[in-house]
PDB file of C-alpha atoms in Angstrom:
ATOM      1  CA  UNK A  30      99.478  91.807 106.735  1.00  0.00           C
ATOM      2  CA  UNK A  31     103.056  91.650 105.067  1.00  0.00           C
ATOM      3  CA  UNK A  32     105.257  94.312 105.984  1.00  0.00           C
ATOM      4  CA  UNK A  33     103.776  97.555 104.339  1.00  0.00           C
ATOM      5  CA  UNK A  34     104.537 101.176 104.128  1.00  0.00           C
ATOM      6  CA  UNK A  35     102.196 103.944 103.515  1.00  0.00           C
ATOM      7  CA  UNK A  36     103.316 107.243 102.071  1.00  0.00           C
ATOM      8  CA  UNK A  37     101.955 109.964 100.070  1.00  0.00           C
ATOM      9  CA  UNK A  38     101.872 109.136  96.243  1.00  0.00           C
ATOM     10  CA  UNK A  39     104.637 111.158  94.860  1.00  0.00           C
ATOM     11  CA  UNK A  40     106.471 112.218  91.236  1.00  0.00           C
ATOM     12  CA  UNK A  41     109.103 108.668  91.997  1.00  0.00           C
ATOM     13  CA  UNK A  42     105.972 106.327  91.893  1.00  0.00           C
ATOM     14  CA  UNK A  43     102.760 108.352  89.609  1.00  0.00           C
ATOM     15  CA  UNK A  44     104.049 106.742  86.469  1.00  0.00           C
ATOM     16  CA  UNK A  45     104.000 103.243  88.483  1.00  0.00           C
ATOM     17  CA  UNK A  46     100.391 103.957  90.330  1.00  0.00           C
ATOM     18  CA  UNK A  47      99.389 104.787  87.009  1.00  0.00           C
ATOM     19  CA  UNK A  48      99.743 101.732  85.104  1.00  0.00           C
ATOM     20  CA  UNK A  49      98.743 100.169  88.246  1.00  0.00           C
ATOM     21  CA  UNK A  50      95.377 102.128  88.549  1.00  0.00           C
ATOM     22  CA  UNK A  51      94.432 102.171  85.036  1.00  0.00           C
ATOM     23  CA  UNK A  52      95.576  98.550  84.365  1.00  0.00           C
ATOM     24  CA  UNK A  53      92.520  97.754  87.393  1.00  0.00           C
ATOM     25  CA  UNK A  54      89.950 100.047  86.155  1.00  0.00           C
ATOM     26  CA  UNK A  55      90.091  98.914  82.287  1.00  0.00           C
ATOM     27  CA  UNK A  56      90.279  95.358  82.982  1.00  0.00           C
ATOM     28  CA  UNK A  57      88.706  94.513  86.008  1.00  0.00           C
ATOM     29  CA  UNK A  58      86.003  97.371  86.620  1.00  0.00           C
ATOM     30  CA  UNK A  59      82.490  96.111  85.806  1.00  0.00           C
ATOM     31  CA  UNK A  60      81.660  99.605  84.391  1.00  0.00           C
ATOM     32  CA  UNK A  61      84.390 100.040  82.454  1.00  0.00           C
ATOM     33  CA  UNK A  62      84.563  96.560  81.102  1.00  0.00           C
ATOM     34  CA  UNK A  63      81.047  96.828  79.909  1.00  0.00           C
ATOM     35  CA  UNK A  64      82.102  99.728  77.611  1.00  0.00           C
ATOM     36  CA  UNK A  65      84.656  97.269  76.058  1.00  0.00           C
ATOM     37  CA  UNK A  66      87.508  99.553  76.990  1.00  0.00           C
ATOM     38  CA  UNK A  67      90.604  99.039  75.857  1.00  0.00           C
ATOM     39  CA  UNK A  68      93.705  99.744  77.929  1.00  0.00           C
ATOM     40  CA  UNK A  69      95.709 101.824  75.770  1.00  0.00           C
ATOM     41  CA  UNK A  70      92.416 104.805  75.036  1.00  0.00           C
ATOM     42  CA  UNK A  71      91.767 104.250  78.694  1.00  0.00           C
ATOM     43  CA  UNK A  72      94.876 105.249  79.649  1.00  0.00           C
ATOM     44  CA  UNK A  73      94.653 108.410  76.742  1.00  0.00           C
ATOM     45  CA  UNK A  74      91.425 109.093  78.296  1.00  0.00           C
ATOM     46  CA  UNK A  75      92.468 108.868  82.042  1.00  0.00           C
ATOM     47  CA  UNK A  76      95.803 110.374  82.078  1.00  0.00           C
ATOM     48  CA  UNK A  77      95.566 114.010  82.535  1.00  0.00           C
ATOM     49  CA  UNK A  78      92.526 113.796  85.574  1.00  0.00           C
ATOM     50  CA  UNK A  79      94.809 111.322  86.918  1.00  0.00           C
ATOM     51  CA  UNK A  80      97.995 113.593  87.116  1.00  0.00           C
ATOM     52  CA  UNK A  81      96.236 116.502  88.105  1.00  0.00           C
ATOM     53  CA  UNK A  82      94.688 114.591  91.197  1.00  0.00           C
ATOM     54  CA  UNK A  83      98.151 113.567  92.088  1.00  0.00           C
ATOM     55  CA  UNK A  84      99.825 116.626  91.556  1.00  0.00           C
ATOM     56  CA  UNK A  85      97.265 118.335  94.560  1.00  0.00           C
ATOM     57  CA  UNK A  86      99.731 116.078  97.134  1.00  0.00           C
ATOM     58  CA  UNK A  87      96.902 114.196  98.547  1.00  0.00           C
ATOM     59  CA  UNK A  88      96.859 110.580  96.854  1.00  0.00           C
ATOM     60  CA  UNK A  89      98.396 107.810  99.207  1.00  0.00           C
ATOM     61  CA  UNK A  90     100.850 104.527  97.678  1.00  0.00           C
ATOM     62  CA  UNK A  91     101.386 101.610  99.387  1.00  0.00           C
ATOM     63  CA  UNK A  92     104.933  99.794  98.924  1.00  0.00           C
ATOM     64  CA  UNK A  93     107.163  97.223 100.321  1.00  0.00           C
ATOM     65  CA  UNK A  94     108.975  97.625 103.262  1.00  0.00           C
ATOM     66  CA  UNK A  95     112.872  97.066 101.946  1.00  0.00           C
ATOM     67  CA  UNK A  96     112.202  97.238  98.352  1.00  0.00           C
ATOM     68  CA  UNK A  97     109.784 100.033  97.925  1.00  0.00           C
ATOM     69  CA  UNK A  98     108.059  98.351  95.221  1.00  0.00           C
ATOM     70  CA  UNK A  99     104.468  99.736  94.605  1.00  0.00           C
ATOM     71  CA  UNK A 100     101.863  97.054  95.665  1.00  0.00           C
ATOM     72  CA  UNK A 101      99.159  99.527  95.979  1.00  0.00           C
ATOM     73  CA  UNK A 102      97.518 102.813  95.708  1.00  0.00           C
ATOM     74  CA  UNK A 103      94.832 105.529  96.957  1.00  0.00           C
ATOM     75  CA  UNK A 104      93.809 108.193  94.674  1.00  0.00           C
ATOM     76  CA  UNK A 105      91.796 110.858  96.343  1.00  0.00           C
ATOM     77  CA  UNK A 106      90.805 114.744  95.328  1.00  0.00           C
ATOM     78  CA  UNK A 107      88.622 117.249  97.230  1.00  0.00           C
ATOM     79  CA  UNK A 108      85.086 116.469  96.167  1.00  0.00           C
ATOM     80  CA  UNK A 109      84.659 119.839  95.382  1.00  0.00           C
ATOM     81  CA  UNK A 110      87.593 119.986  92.804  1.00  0.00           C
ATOM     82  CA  UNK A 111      86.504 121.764  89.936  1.00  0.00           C
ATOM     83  CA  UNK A 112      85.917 118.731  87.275  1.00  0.00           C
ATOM     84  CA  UNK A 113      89.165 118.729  84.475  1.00  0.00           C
ATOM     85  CA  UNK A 114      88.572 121.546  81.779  1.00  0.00           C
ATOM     86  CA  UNK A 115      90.782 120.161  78.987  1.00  0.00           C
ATOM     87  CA  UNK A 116      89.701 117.370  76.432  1.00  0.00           C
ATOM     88  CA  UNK A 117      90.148 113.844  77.082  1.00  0.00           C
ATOM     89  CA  UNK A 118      90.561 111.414  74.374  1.00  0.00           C
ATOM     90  CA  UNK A 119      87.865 109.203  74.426  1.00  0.00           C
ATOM     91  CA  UNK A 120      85.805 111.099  76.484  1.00  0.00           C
ATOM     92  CA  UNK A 121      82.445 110.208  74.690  1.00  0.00           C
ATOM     93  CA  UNK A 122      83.100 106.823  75.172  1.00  0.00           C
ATOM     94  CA  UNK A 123      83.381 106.567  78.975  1.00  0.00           C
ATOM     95  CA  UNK A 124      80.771 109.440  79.508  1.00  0.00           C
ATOM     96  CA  UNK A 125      78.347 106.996  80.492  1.00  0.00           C
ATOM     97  CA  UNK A 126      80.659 106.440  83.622  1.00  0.00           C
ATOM     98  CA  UNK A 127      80.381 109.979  84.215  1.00  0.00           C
ATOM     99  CA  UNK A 128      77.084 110.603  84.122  1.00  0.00           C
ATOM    100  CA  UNK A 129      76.524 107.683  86.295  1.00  0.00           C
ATOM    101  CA  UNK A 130      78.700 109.057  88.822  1.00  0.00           C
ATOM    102  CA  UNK A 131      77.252 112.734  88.527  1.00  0.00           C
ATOM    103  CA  UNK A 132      73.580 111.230  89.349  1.00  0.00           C
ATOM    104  CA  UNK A 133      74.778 109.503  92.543  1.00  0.00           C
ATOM    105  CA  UNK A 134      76.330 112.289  93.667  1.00  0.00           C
ATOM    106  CA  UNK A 135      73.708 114.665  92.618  1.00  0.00           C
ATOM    107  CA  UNK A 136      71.195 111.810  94.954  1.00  0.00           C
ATOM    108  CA  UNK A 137      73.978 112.028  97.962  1.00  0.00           C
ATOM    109  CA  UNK A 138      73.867 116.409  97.494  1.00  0.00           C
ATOM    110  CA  UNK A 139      70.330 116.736  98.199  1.00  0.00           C
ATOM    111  CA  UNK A 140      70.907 115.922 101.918  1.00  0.00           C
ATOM    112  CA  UNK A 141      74.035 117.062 102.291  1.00  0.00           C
ATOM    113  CA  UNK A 142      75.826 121.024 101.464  1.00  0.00           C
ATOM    114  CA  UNK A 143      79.683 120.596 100.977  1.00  0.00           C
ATOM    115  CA  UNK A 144      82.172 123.556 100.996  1.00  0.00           C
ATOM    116  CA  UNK A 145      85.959 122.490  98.944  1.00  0.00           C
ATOM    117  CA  UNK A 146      88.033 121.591 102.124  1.00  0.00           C
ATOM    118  CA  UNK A 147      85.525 119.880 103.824  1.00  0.00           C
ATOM    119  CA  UNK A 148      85.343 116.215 101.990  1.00  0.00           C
ATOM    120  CA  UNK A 149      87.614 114.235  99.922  1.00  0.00           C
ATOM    121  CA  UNK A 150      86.688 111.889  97.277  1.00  0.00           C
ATOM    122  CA  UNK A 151      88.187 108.501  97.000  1.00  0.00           C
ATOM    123  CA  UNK A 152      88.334 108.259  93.113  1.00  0.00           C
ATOM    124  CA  UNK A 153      90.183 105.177  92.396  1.00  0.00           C
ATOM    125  CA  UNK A 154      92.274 102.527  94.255  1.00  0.00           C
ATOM    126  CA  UNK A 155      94.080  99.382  93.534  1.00  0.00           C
ATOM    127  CA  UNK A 156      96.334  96.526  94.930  1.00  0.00           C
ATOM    128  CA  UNK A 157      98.402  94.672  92.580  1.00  0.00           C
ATOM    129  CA  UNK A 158      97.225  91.022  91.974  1.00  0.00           C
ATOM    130  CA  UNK A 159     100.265  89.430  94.271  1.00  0.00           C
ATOM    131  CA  UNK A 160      98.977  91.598  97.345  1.00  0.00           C
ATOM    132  CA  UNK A 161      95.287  91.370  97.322  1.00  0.00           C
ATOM    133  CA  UNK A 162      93.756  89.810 100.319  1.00  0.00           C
ATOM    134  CA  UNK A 163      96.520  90.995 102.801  1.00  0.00           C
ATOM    135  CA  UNK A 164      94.553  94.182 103.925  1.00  0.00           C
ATOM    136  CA  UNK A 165      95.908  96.491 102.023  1.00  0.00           C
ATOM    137  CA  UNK A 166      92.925  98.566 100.368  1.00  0.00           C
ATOM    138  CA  UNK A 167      91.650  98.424 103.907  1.00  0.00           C
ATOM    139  CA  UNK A 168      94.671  99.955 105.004  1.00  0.00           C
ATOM    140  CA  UNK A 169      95.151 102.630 102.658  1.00  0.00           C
ATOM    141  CA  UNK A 170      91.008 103.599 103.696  1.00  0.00           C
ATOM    142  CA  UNK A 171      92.037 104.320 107.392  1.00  0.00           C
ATOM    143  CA  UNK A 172      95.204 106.039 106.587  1.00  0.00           C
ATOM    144  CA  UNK A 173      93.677 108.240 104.358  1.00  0.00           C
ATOM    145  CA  UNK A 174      90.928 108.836 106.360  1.00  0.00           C
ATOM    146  CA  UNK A 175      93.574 109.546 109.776  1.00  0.00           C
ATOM    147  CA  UNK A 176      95.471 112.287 107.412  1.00  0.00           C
ATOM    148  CA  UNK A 177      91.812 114.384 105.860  1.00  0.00           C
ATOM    149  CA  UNK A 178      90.617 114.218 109.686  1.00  0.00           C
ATOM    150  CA  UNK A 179      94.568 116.223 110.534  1.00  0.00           C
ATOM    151  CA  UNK A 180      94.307 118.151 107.507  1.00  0.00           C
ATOM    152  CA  UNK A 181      90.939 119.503 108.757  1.00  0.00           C
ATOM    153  CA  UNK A 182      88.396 117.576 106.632  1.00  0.00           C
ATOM    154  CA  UNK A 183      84.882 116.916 107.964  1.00  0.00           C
ATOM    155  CA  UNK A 184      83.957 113.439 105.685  1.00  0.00           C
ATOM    156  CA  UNK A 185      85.318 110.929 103.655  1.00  0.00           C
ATOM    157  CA  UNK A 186      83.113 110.164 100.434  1.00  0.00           C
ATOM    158  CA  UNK A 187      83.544 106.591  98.759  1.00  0.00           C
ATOM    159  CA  UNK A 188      81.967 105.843  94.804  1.00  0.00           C
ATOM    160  CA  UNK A 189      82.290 102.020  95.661  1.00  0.00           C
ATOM    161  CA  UNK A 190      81.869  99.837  92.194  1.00  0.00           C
ATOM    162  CA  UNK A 191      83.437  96.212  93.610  1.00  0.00           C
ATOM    163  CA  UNK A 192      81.676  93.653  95.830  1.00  0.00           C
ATOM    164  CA  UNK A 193      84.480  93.485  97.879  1.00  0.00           C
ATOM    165  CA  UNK A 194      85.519  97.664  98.483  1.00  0.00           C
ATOM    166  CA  UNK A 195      81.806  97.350  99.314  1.00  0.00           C
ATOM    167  CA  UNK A 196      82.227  95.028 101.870  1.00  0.00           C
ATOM    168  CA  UNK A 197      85.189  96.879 103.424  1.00  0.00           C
ATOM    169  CA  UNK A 198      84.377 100.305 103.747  1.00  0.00           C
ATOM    170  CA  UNK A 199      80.534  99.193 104.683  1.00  0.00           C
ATOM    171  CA  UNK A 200      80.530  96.494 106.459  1.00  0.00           C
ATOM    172  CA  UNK A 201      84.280  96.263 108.007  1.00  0.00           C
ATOM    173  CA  UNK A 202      85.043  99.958 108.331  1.00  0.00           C
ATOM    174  CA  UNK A 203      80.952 101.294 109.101  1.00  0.00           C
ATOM    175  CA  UNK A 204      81.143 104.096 106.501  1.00  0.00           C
ATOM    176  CA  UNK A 205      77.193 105.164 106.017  1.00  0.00           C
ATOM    177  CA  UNK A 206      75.248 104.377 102.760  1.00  0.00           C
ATOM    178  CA  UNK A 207      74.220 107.706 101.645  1.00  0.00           C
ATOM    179  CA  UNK A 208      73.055 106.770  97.830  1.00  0.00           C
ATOM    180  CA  UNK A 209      72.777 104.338  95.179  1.00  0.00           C
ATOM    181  CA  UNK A 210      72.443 103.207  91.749  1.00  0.00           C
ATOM    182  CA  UNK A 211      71.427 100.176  89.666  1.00  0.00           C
ATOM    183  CA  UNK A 212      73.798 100.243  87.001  1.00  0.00           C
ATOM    184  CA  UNK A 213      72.247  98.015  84.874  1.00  0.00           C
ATOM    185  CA  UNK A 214      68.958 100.519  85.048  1.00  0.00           C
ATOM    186  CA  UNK A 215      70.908 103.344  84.652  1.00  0.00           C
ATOM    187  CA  UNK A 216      69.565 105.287  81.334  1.00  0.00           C
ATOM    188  CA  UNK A 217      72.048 107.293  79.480  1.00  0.00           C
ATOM    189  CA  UNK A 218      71.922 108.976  75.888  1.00  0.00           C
ATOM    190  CA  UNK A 219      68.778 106.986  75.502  1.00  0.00           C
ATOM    191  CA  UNK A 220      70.056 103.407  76.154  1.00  0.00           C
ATOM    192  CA  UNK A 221      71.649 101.456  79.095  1.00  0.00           C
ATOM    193  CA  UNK A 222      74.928 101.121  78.627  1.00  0.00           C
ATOM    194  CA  UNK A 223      75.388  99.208  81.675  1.00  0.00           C
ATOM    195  CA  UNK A 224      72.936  96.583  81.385  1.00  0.00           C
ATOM    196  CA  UNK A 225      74.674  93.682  81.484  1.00  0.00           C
ATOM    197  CA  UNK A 226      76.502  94.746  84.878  1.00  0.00           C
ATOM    198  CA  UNK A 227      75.164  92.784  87.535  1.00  0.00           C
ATOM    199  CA  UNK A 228      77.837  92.267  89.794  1.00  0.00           C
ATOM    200  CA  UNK A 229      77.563  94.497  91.679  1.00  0.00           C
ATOM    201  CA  UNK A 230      73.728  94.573  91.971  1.00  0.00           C
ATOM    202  CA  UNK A 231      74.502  98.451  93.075  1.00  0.00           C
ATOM    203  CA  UNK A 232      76.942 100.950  93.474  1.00  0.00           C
ATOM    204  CA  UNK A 233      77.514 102.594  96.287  1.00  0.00           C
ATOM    205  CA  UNK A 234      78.443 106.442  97.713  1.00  0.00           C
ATOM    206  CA  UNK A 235      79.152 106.066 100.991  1.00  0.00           C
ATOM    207  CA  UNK A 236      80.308 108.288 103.746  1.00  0.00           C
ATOM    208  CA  UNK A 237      82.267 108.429 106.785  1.00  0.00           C
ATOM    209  CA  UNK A 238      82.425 111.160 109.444  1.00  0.00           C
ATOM    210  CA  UNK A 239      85.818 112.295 110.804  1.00  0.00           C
TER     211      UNK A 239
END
């Protein structure tokens, strides 16, 4: 992998991991794309969870060794966090999202009791287009996972949406399947919102033990 630094994600780089982050989700997310989101009322919609999660100190960037240019970026929260009380622009429109995310974790709760301070969430990552394939989503994963296990954490939950984070966390790094969807099944308001989303077949919560 090219020369790569990992550091927490701090005020000097949230404005950059945000364009970054939000850029990857409205363009390239199969969810989100079916929803024809546009970038500018995703990024209304998206900006005050996103600033909130990095404000609680526990979000990871990944930059260039020399330049400290951001290439990539880990955005994680206790999954306990009390959900965002304020209103988000937009929100009606990427509710489906939501509720698709509340039902897999609702499915991955029945087996499983969580306390706040005993799993974190990874909520979003991205790797700028230049940097993909050099291993550094993968990297970002164990890092993140090395600093919950030292800050006391008992699990690491992924909401995996991409072939290929699928592939790393479950087949490269062993985290567990715990529960999944069909998206394009998924019923919502009386219609599937997601039906034409068919790669990936599923989506994923998976879970790794510290």
């Amino acid at each position: 992998m090219t020369d790569i630094e990992i550091q927490p994600l701090d005020a000097s780089l949230a404005e950059a991991a945000f364009d970054l982050a939000s850029r990857n989700f409205a363009t390239q997310s199969a969810l989100h794309v079916a929803l024809d989101a546009r970038l500018d009322d995703y990024r209304a919609y998206l900006r005050p969870t996103f600033f909130d999660d990095v404000n609680d100190g526990l979000s990871l960037a990944a930059t260039q060794a020399g330049t400290g240019d951001l290439v990539g970026v880990l955005i994680v929260r206790d999954f306990r966090k009390q959900r965002f009380a304020g209103h988000l622009p937009f929100q009606q429109l990427y509710d489906p999202v939501t509720a698709l995310f509340q039902t897999l974790e609702a499915d991955y709760l029945q087996d499983r009791h969580l306390k706040t301070g005993e799993a974190l969430l990874v909520d979003m990552a991205a790797v700028v287009p230049s940097h993909t394939g050099l291993g550094i989503y993968q990297t970002l994963r164990r890092e993140i996972s090395s600093r919950a296990r030292s800050a006391g954490y008992k699990y690491i939950i992924g909401e995996l949406t991409t072939a290929a984070t699928q592939h790393v966390v479950v087949a490269k790094l062993g985290h567990r399947t715990c529960a999944t969807i069909v998206p394009s099944d998924f019923v919502h308001a009386g219609r599937r919102p997601f039906a034409s989303v068919t790669d990936p077949p599923t989506i994923l919560l998976t879970e790794e033990t510290l």
